[in-house]
Structures are given as C-alpha cells and as structure tokens.
Short mmCIF file of C-alpha atoms in Angstrom, two decimals:
data_model
loop_
_atom_site.label_atom_id
_atom_site.label_comp_id
_atom_site.label_asym_id
_atom_site.label_seq_id
_atom_site.Cartn_x
_atom_site.Cartn_y
_atom_site.Cartn_z
CA MET A 5 47.95 -29.98 59.02
CA LYS A 6 44.63 -30.50 60.58
CA LYS A 7 46.26 -29.26 63.90
CA PHE A 8 48.25 -26.58 62.55
CA MET A 9 44.87 -25.58 61.27
CA SER A 10 42.54 -25.21 64.05
CA MET A 11 45.23 -23.39 66.24
CA ALA A 12 45.55 -20.80 63.34
CA LEU A 13 41.70 -20.71 63.50
CA ALA A 14 41.77 -20.14 67.35
CA GLY A 15 44.95 -17.82 66.85
CA LEU A 16 42.49 -15.41 65.07
CA MET A 17 39.47 -15.46 67.11
CA ALA A 18 41.84 -14.74 70.38
CA LEU A 19 42.94 -11.89 68.01
CA SER A 20 39.40 -10.28 66.93
CA LEU A 21 37.60 -10.70 70.61
CA ALA A 22 41.53 -9.27 71.97
CA ALA A 23 40.97 -6.11 69.72
CA CYS A 24 37.46 -5.11 72.08
CA GLY A 25 39.57 -5.46 74.72
CA SER A 26 43.37 -3.93 75.76
CA SER A 27 45.98 -4.28 74.23
CA SER A 28 48.03 -6.68 75.99
CA ALA A 29 46.05 -9.04 76.26
CA ALA A 30 46.00 -9.04 71.88
CA SER A 31 49.42 -9.58 72.08
CA SER A 32 49.27 -12.40 74.36
CA ALA A 33 47.19 -14.62 72.38
CA ALA A 34 48.30 -13.97 69.43
CA ALA A 35 52.40 -14.60 70.79
CA SER A 36 50.43 -17.79 72.80
CA THR A 37 49.35 -18.42 69.41
CA GLU A 38 52.42 -18.69 67.08
CA ALA A 39 54.12 -20.53 70.37
CA ALA A 40 51.54 -23.07 69.88
CA ALA A 41 51.90 -23.21 66.09
CA SER A 42 55.77 -23.41 66.68
CA THR A 43 55.33 -26.56 68.68
CA GLU A 44 53.78 -28.13 66.35
CA ALA A 45 55.74 -27.33 63.11
CA ALA A 46 58.74 -28.71 65.42
CA ALA A 47 56.58 -32.24 66.20
CA SER A 48 55.13 -32.40 62.95
CA THR A 49 59.22 -32.37 61.65
CA GLU A 50 60.47 -34.04 64.26
CA ALA A 51 58.07 -37.00 63.11
CA ALA A 52 58.75 -36.91 59.67
CA ALA A 53 62.98 -36.64 60.43
CA ALA A 54 62.10 -39.66 62.65
CA GLU A 55 60.11 -41.38 59.66
CA THR A 56 62.51 -41.34 57.47
CA THR A 57 65.35 -41.82 59.71
CA ASP A 58 63.57 -45.12 60.13
CA MET A 59 62.81 -46.07 57.13
CA LYS A 60 65.00 -49.54 56.19
CA VAL A 61 63.53 -50.20 51.88
CA ALA A 62 62.93 -54.39 50.80
CA MET A 63 61.20 -55.38 47.56
CA VAL A 64 60.50 -58.54 47.85
CA THR A 65 60.43 -60.09 44.11
CA ASP A 66 57.56 -62.86 42.48
CA TYR A 67 58.20 -66.07 40.75
CA GLY A 68 61.09 -64.50 38.92
CA ASP A 69 64.37 -62.88 40.30
CA ILE A 70 66.09 -59.76 39.16
CA THR A 71 67.86 -60.39 36.72
CA ASP A 72 64.50 -60.69 34.30
CA GLN A 73 64.58 -58.45 32.55
CA SER A 74 61.31 -56.88 33.53
CA PHE A 75 59.54 -56.36 36.45
CA ASN A 76 61.71 -57.88 39.00
CA GLN A 77 64.42 -56.15 37.69
CA THR A 78 63.61 -52.98 36.79
CA THR A 79 61.58 -52.88 40.72
CA TYR A 80 65.26 -54.08 41.58
CA GLU A 81 67.16 -51.57 40.34
CA ALA A 82 64.88 -49.46 40.85
CA CYS A 83 64.23 -49.82 45.20
CA LYS A 84 68.15 -49.80 45.21
CA LYS A 85 69.10 -46.98 42.91
CA PHE A 86 66.81 -44.12 45.23
CA ALA A 87 67.66 -46.50 48.95
CA GLU A 88 71.21 -45.40 47.79
CA ASP A 89 70.34 -42.18 46.69
CA ASN A 90 69.03 -41.47 49.70
CA GLY A 91 71.40 -43.22 52.74
CA LEU A 92 68.41 -46.18 53.31
CA GLU A 93 69.33 -49.45 54.43
CA PHE A 94 67.88 -51.97 51.33
CA ASN A 95 67.85 -55.48 50.96
CA TYR A 96 65.51 -57.97 48.52
CA TYR A 97 64.02 -61.44 49.15
CA LYS A 98 63.31 -64.23 46.80
CA PRO A 99 60.61 -67.17 47.61
CA ALA A 100 62.32 -70.01 47.63
CA THR A 101 58.73 -70.98 45.55
CA ASP A 102 56.08 -69.05 43.73
CA ALA A 103 53.74 -70.29 46.06
CA ASP A 104 51.63 -67.72 48.88
CA ALA A 105 53.01 -69.10 51.29
CA ASP A 106 56.66 -68.80 50.46
CA ARG A 107 55.64 -65.15 49.40
CA GLU A 108 54.15 -64.83 52.77
CA ALA A 109 57.58 -65.91 54.31
CA SER A 110 59.41 -63.59 53.41
CA ILE A 111 57.48 -60.17 54.10
CA ASP A 112 57.47 -62.36 57.37
CA GLN A 113 61.49 -62.17 57.02
CA ALA A 114 61.92 -58.94 55.92
CA VAL A 115 60.14 -57.22 58.93
CA SER A 116 61.31 -59.23 61.78
CA GLU A 117 65.06 -57.43 59.95
CA GLY A 118 63.77 -54.65 60.89
CA TYR A 119 62.17 -53.18 57.37
CA ASN A 120 59.03 -51.34 57.55
CA VAL A 121 58.72 -50.55 53.93
CA VAL A 122 57.78 -53.80 51.36
CA VAL A 123 57.88 -53.26 47.37
CA MET A 124 55.73 -56.56 45.48
CA PRO A 125 55.65 -56.17 42.14
CA GLY A 126 53.13 -58.45 39.94
CA TYR A 127 49.43 -59.55 40.59
CA ALA A 128 50.61 -62.88 42.23
CA PHE A 129 51.41 -60.79 45.92
CA ALA A 130 47.32 -60.61 46.01
CA LYS A 131 46.87 -62.87 48.52
CA ALA A 132 49.91 -62.54 50.42
CA ILE A 133 49.09 -58.52 50.72
CA VAL A 134 46.05 -59.25 52.67
CA ASP A 135 47.00 -61.59 55.06
CA GLU A 136 50.46 -60.13 55.75
CA ALA A 137 48.87 -56.47 55.94
CA PRO A 138 46.57 -56.60 58.91
CA LEU A 139 49.93 -58.31 60.41
CA TYR A 140 51.66 -55.26 60.48
CA PRO A 141 50.48 -52.09 60.85
CA ASP A 142 53.39 -50.32 61.07
CA VAL A 143 54.58 -51.26 57.68
CA LYS A 144 53.24 -50.06 54.49
CA PHE A 145 53.17 -52.29 51.25
CA VAL A 146 53.80 -50.31 48.03
CA ALA A 147 52.24 -53.16 46.05
CA LEU A 148 52.74 -52.49 41.82
CA ASP A 149 50.45 -53.56 39.43
CA VAL A 150 47.73 -55.58 42.00
CA SER A 151 44.39 -54.87 40.81
CA GLN A 152 41.32 -53.73 43.26
CA TYR A 153 39.53 -57.35 41.24
CA ASP A 154 42.77 -59.21 42.53
CA LEU A 155 43.18 -58.22 46.70
CA ASP A 156 39.77 -58.12 46.51
CA THR A 157 39.10 -61.77 45.83
CA ALA A 158 41.79 -62.68 47.69
CA SER A 159 39.96 -61.45 49.99
CA GLY A 160 36.68 -62.27 50.01
CA THR A 161 35.87 -57.98 50.69
CA GLU A 162 34.44 -55.53 48.41
CA ASN A 163 37.01 -52.33 48.39
CA TRP A 164 38.99 -53.71 50.78
CA THR A 165 41.84 -51.14 50.86
CA ALA A 166 40.46 -49.05 51.44
CA SER A 167 40.11 -50.49 55.64
CA GLN A 168 43.97 -50.85 55.14
CA PRO A 169 45.76 -47.62 55.33
CA ASN A 170 49.57 -49.11 55.05
CA VAL A 171 48.48 -50.43 51.67
CA TYR A 172 49.38 -48.96 48.04
CA SER A 173 49.23 -50.25 44.36
CA ALA A 174 49.39 -49.11 41.02
CA ILE A 175 47.65 -50.35 38.46
CA TYR A 176 48.20 -49.26 34.28
CA GLN A 177 46.40 -48.21 31.45
CA GLU A 178 47.85 -51.15 28.96
CA GLU A 179 44.95 -50.76 27.30
CA LEU A 180 46.48 -46.88 25.86
CA ALA A 181 50.32 -48.98 26.16
CA GLY A 182 49.48 -51.60 23.71
CA TYR A 183 47.41 -48.89 21.39
CA MET A 184 50.66 -46.83 20.84
CA ALA A 185 52.33 -50.21 20.37
CA GLY A 186 49.30 -51.35 17.89
CA TYR A 187 49.20 -48.19 15.77
CA ALA A 188 53.14 -47.51 15.78
CA ALA A 189 53.32 -51.02 14.29
CA VAL A 190 51.27 -50.60 11.68
CA LYS A 191 52.35 -46.75 11.02
CA LEU A 192 56.14 -48.31 10.60
CA GLY A 193 54.52 -50.67 7.64
CA TYR A 194 53.76 -54.13 9.38
CA LYS A 195 50.64 -55.34 8.18
CA LYS A 196 50.58 -58.99 8.81
CA LEU A 197 50.89 -58.42 13.21
CA GLY A 198 51.16 -60.63 15.78
CA PHE A 199 50.17 -60.73 19.00
CA LEU A 200 51.10 -63.26 21.55
CA GLY A 201 49.56 -63.26 25.30
CA GLY A 202 50.59 -64.64 28.29
CA MET A 203 47.93 -66.05 30.37
CA ALA A 204 44.61 -64.32 29.79
CA VAL A 205 44.51 -62.35 32.89
CA PRO A 206 43.39 -59.17 32.64
CA ALA A 207 46.13 -57.01 32.29
CA VAL A 208 46.85 -58.71 29.65
CA ILE A 209 44.10 -59.19 27.87
CA ARG A 210 43.95 -55.20 27.75
CA TYR A 211 47.56 -54.65 26.43
CA GLY A 212 46.08 -57.02 22.81
CA PHE A 213 42.96 -55.63 22.86
CA GLY A 214 44.91 -52.26 23.22
CA TYR A 215 46.93 -53.01 20.50
CA VAL A 216 44.36 -54.29 17.75
CA GLN A 217 42.13 -51.09 18.17
CA GLY A 218 45.89 -49.55 18.30
CA ALA A 219 46.51 -51.64 14.45
CA ASP A 220 42.89 -50.56 13.29
CA ALA A 221 42.95 -46.86 14.12
CA ALA A 222 46.67 -46.71 12.25
CA ALA A 223 45.15 -48.68 9.16
CA ALA A 224 42.19 -45.90 9.12
CA GLU A 225 44.56 -43.36 9.04
CA LEU A 226 46.66 -44.58 5.86
CA GLY A 227 43.67 -46.25 3.88
CA LEU A 228 44.46 -50.18 3.67
CA THR A 229 42.33 -52.60 3.88
CA ASP A 230 44.93 -56.01 4.39
CA VAL A 231 46.38 -55.32 7.74
CA SER A 232 45.39 -59.06 9.74
CA ILE A 233 46.41 -59.95 13.18
CA ASN A 234 46.57 -63.06 14.11
CA TYR A 235 46.10 -63.05 18.06
CA VAL A 236 46.49 -66.52 20.76
CA TYR A 237 47.40 -66.58 24.78
CA GLY A 238 49.85 -68.46 25.21
CA GLY A 239 48.76 -69.53 28.13
CA GLN A 240 51.65 -69.32 30.68
CA PHE A 241 53.95 -66.71 31.78
CA PHE A 242 57.15 -68.29 29.50
CA GLY A 243 57.96 -69.24 26.02
CA ASP A 244 58.45 -73.66 25.02
CA ALA A 245 59.02 -76.08 22.15
CA ASP A 246 54.44 -75.79 21.95
CA ILE A 247 54.64 -72.40 21.77
CA THR A 248 57.69 -71.85 19.31
CA ALA A 249 55.73 -74.08 17.02
CA VAL A 250 52.83 -71.34 16.84
CA MET A 251 55.01 -68.95 16.32
CA ASP A 252 57.09 -70.45 13.51
CA THR A 253 53.87 -71.21 11.59
CA TRP A 254 53.50 -67.83 12.08
CA TYR A 255 56.29 -66.55 11.12
CA GLN A 256 56.48 -68.57 8.66
CA GLY A 257 52.88 -68.05 6.54
CA GLY A 258 54.11 -64.09 6.71
CA THR A 259 53.43 -62.65 10.45
CA GLU A 260 55.93 -59.76 10.11
CA ILE A 261 55.78 -58.93 14.24
CA VAL A 262 54.31 -59.78 17.18
CA PHE A 263 53.67 -58.45 20.10
CA ALA A 264 55.03 -60.53 22.73
CA CYS A 265 52.98 -60.09 26.14
CA GLY A 266 53.41 -62.26 28.95
CA GLY A 267 56.91 -62.00 30.65
CA GLY A 268 59.21 -65.10 29.08
CA ILE A 269 56.91 -66.02 26.69
CA TYR A 270 58.43 -63.95 24.41
CA SER A 271 61.27 -65.89 24.08
CA SER A 272 59.24 -68.12 22.30
CA ALA A 273 58.73 -65.53 19.39
CA ALA A 274 61.98 -64.52 18.75
CA GLU A 275 63.04 -67.85 18.52
CA ALA A 276 60.65 -67.84 15.44
CA ALA A 277 61.32 -64.55 14.29
CA VAL A 278 65.06 -65.27 13.57
CA LYS A 279 64.23 -67.46 11.71
CA THR A 280 62.40 -65.49 8.79
CA GLY A 281 63.88 -61.69 9.59
CA GLY A 282 60.59 -61.28 11.18
CA LYS A 283 60.69 -58.46 14.15
CA VAL A 284 58.89 -58.16 18.10
CA ILE A 285 57.45 -55.87 20.33
CA GLY A 286 58.27 -55.88 24.13
CA VAL A 287 56.20 -55.35 27.52
CA ASP A 288 56.27 -53.81 30.42
CA VAL A 289 59.68 -52.13 30.46
CA ASP A 290 62.48 -51.79 27.50
CA GLN A 291 63.36 -55.71 26.48
CA LYS A 292 65.09 -54.16 24.00
CA GLY A 293 68.68 -55.06 25.49
CA THR A 294 67.13 -58.36 27.06
CA ILE A 295 65.67 -59.99 23.11
CA ASP A 296 68.03 -58.42 20.89
CA GLY A 297 71.50 -59.27 23.13
CA ALA A 298 69.56 -63.27 23.18
CA TYR A 299 68.64 -63.78 19.15
CA GLY A 300 70.50 -60.73 17.09
CA ASP A 301 70.09 -56.51 17.15
CA GLY A 302 67.22 -54.68 15.86
CA ILE A 303 64.82 -57.41 16.36
CA THR A 304 62.73 -55.75 19.24
CA VAL A 305 60.63 -52.95 16.71
CA THR A 306 59.33 -51.50 20.21
CA SER A 307 57.89 -52.46 23.48
CA ALA A 308 54.81 -51.81 25.38
CA MET A 309 55.77 -50.01 28.81
CA LYS A 310 54.82 -49.83 31.87
CA GLY A 311 56.37 -46.58 34.96
CA LEU A 312 57.44 -49.18 37.13
CA ALA A 313 60.39 -47.49 38.35
CA ALA A 314 58.49 -43.75 38.70
CA THR A 315 56.18 -45.22 40.94
CA VAL A 316 58.95 -46.44 42.96
CA ASN A 317 60.03 -43.32 42.91
CA THR A 318 57.34 -40.99 43.55
CA LEU A 319 56.07 -43.41 46.58
CA LEU A 320 59.50 -44.37 47.71
CA SER A 321 60.00 -40.11 47.87
CA ALA A 322 56.65 -39.77 49.65
CA ILE A 323 57.09 -41.66 52.68
CA LYS A 324 60.25 -40.80 53.36
CA ASP A 325 59.17 -37.62 52.99
CA GLY A 326 55.96 -37.77 54.98
CA LYS A 327 53.80 -38.04 52.94
CA TRP A 328 52.29 -41.47 53.17
CA ALA A 329 48.58 -40.05 53.97
CA ASP A 330 48.39 -39.23 50.28
CA TYR A 331 48.66 -42.45 49.38
CA SER A 332 47.74 -44.52 51.98
CA GLY A 333 44.77 -47.46 51.02
CA LYS A 334 44.88 -46.43 47.42
CA ILE A 335 44.87 -47.98 44.24
CA GLU A 336 45.75 -45.51 41.69
CA ASN A 337 45.22 -46.33 37.36
CA LEU A 338 47.81 -44.78 35.93
CA GLY A 339 48.61 -43.81 32.47
CA ILE A 340 49.50 -40.93 30.33
CA ILE A 341 49.33 -37.46 32.58
CA SER A 342 51.45 -35.49 30.33
CA ASP A 343 51.93 -34.66 26.83
CA ASP A 344 55.32 -35.30 27.33
CA PRO A 345 56.10 -38.92 26.57
CA SER A 346 58.72 -39.09 29.27
CA GLU A 347 56.21 -38.15 31.93
CA ASN A 348 53.63 -40.74 31.74
CA TYR A 349 53.07 -44.17 33.23
CA VAL A 350 52.59 -45.99 30.24
CA GLN A 351 54.99 -44.59 27.24
CA LEU A 352 56.80 -46.34 24.20
CA PRO A 353 60.71 -46.57 23.96
CA ASP A 354 63.80 -43.90 23.49
CA ASP A 355 65.12 -46.88 21.45
CA THR A 356 61.92 -47.73 19.83
CA GLN A 357 62.75 -47.81 16.00
CA TRP A 358 61.44 -44.43 14.54
CA ALA A 359 61.49 -44.25 10.34
CA ASP A 360 58.98 -41.93 8.53
CA GLY A 361 56.33 -43.64 9.28
CA PHE A 362 56.46 -43.55 12.61
CA THR A 363 59.22 -40.81 13.66
CA GLN A 364 59.21 -39.62 17.20
CA ASP A 365 56.98 -35.86 16.95
CA ASP A 366 54.03 -38.22 15.32
CA TYR A 367 54.11 -40.18 18.49
CA LYS A 368 54.56 -36.67 20.60
CA ALA A 369 51.31 -35.94 18.71
CA LEU A 370 49.88 -39.66 19.15
CA VAL A 371 50.78 -38.95 22.56
CA ALA A 372 49.31 -35.52 23.21
CA LYS A 373 45.70 -37.10 21.53
CA LEU A 374 45.73 -40.09 23.79
CA HIS A 375 46.13 -37.10 26.73
CA SER A 376 43.48 -34.62 25.19
CA GLY A 377 40.83 -37.70 25.39
CA GLU A 378 40.89 -36.50 21.66
CA ILE A 379 41.58 -40.60 20.84
CA LYS A 380 39.78 -42.88 23.24
CA VAL A 381 41.22 -46.37 23.48
CA ASP A 382 38.52 -49.25 25.15
CA ASN A 383 39.40 -50.80 28.18
CA ASN A 384 37.28 -53.45 28.13
CA THR A 385 38.58 -57.22 29.08
CA GLU A 386 35.27 -58.81 28.31
CA ALA A 387 35.38 -58.86 24.19
CA MET A 388 37.57 -58.22 21.75
CA PRO A 389 37.45 -55.04 20.38
CA ALA A 390 34.55 -53.65 16.94
CA VAL A 391 37.63 -53.00 14.16
CA THR A 392 37.24 -50.96 10.82
CA THR A 393 39.55 -51.73 9.00
CA VAL A 394 42.12 -54.88 10.34
CA THR A 395 40.97 -58.69 10.27
CA VAL A 396 41.37 -60.04 13.37
CA ASP A 397 42.35 -64.23 13.73
CA ASP A 398 41.21 -65.27 16.84
CA GLN A 399 42.75 -68.08 18.14
CA GLY A 400 41.92 -68.45 21.59
CA SER A 401 44.78 -70.57 24.04
CA ILE A 402 47.64 -72.57 23.05
CA LYS A 403 47.65 -73.73 26.11
CA GLY A 404 44.83 -74.30 29.52
#
C-alpha cells in the first residue's frame, strides 16, 4: 500500500510539471503512472492469492482435548469449520503430556508437515510460543488467552511480542463476563452465591472479582441487604473428592448457585448441587450442554463466555485476505464492542434461564451500559473489590 501511494504521488507530481509543458508529456507520465499502479496492484493481488492458496491451519491443544466442551473443543471446531468453508487443509495436534517440551514438539511436527498457521488456546502456551516463534518466522502463531505478562515472564523480556511479527494473541476482559454473570444471578433471585475458581491465575481472578462486582451492583439496585458470596479457589482446573466436599458444605449450608470457573472444576460444583437442587454457572464457553447432560437438565443457569470462535474467524480471515499486518506482533484485550450482545467478545449465552427478574431485554440494556461506559468494572487482580451491599466470605484456596 505504501508503494502504491508513493507511486500515485509521483504520478501526480509528474502531471503537475507536465501541465507547464507539452500535452504529450502529460499523457506519457499518466500512462506510466497507470501502468506502474496496475503492476503494483497485480503483484499485491498475486501475493494475497498465493498466501491464501498456501495457507494450512494447525491447532495444538493444551492439557485437555477436543471434547473438553471448553477452550480446546471451541477452538478446534472453529478452526475446522473455517478450513472446511474455505477449502483449506487443517489438522490438530495433541501434545503427549502437559509439558512445554511436548507442546513445542507438537508445534515442530505441525510445521514439519507444512502447516504455516498455528492456533493455540490457553496461557499454558506462553513458553512454547517464546521458544518456537523465532525459529519459524514464516509461520503465523495465533494465541488465545496468552497475556503480555505470560509471554514476558516466559521470555524474560518486556513487551516480547513487539519484536515478533509472526505472533498475535487475544486476551479477554473476563471481569466483564463475570460481572454479567453475577448481576444476572442476583437479578434472577439468587441470594446465596458461591464462586469456585480453578487456580488463582489473573484470568480466573478477573472472572471472580467481576462476579462479585456484578452481584453487588444488582443487590444495590434491588435494595437487598441479604446477598452473600462464598469465595474460594480449588487450586487446580479439575474437580475431585476434596473440592466436592467443600461444595457439599456450601450447598447444604444454603448456597443456591456457584460460578464454577476453571475448566473441569465444574464437576465438583455440579456433583454437590444436584444433591440439594442447587444451580451452577459455567465459564469460557456455553457449558449448559456438558453440565446438564451429565448432571440433569436445568442445573446450568448461564455461562460467562469468551468469544473464542469469533476470534479464530477474525484472525484466520485476516490471514486469508492478506491482512495479517493489521494484527502482527499485537496482544489485544477483547471485550464489549457493541450494544448488540452477539457481536461482543464476552457474553452470556442465548440459553440463559431468563425470567421476569432478568429478561433478554434486561441483558441488552446491561450490555449497552457497559458499552457506553455508564457501568465501569474494575479489572484489578490484587485485592477483593470493595462492596457496598453484599457480604463476601473469602476462603482462600482449597489446595496449594
């Protein structure tokens, strides 16, 4: 584009000078400029076409697999559909273990087999990206939920991505999704809430602190003084007997709904919930199908979701259309970009259990206020948010 603009400007200067001379000189300059511009446009089109033709997409899973009903499955399905819709070759790779060396081995294998776009979901890929991206400058690395902090920590370098034009990462404003979930829960009539996080990493903390802020705001709007939140981290991203025992204590003690935020840790919350008729809130993707399918219809009230599929489609489309330069070397923090909930990168699902207290129109109104800035959500991860109406019982971590 810069070349095109330079040539166009050169052409205009030539025409201006020629106006003081002969008309034949003007015609010659114009013809020369037009030919040059045409050649440049053709070359650009050819380059974009070649990039599209040669585009081969690989996805590498993190410690889960493509049936996890979470990051891996959503990313896999989005990549696969895009490839099928656009006639591109696609494959996925599952590392042998949850180790950096095995993630790197999977990336090496994908590149050796000719894949030049590698999509990776989850912060666990930070070290693999730092090690692998410089080795393969012609391969485009698309990361989901890998933060600047993750990459800088793994590399020991500040603002590492700025020097890596073949890397892009999207992170998400989890505090907004958590806020919407907490707000919805209280508006839907729940007063005894719980938050069960996985590991206390920044993304999970933002979900939890947003949840607290949303519940507090809804309670204040309704004039409630008896809303409480049990708050704990499991110390891992899967449920087990120890975590289920804590959830049993919560639900049997009156907790009505728990935001289970951390991969498969929802299993402990759901296991305990069904014993008392309790409810859960899913995370990252719409987990209703998974949780209700395993523990009973109606147990999942809503989910605090990230727009993983939308991000995959945006980035793969950009690469296909020769617009990678718009994303090269960037980390973007994605959240609410529209009054229309469906267009945003953080959402509640359509199958939320809407009711008179919180309808889809109420949800749209909430999103509009978040989009306009009328409602502001703190994304601090250092200390529990100050609350004005609800009470929070911070119980630390079950493990670790």
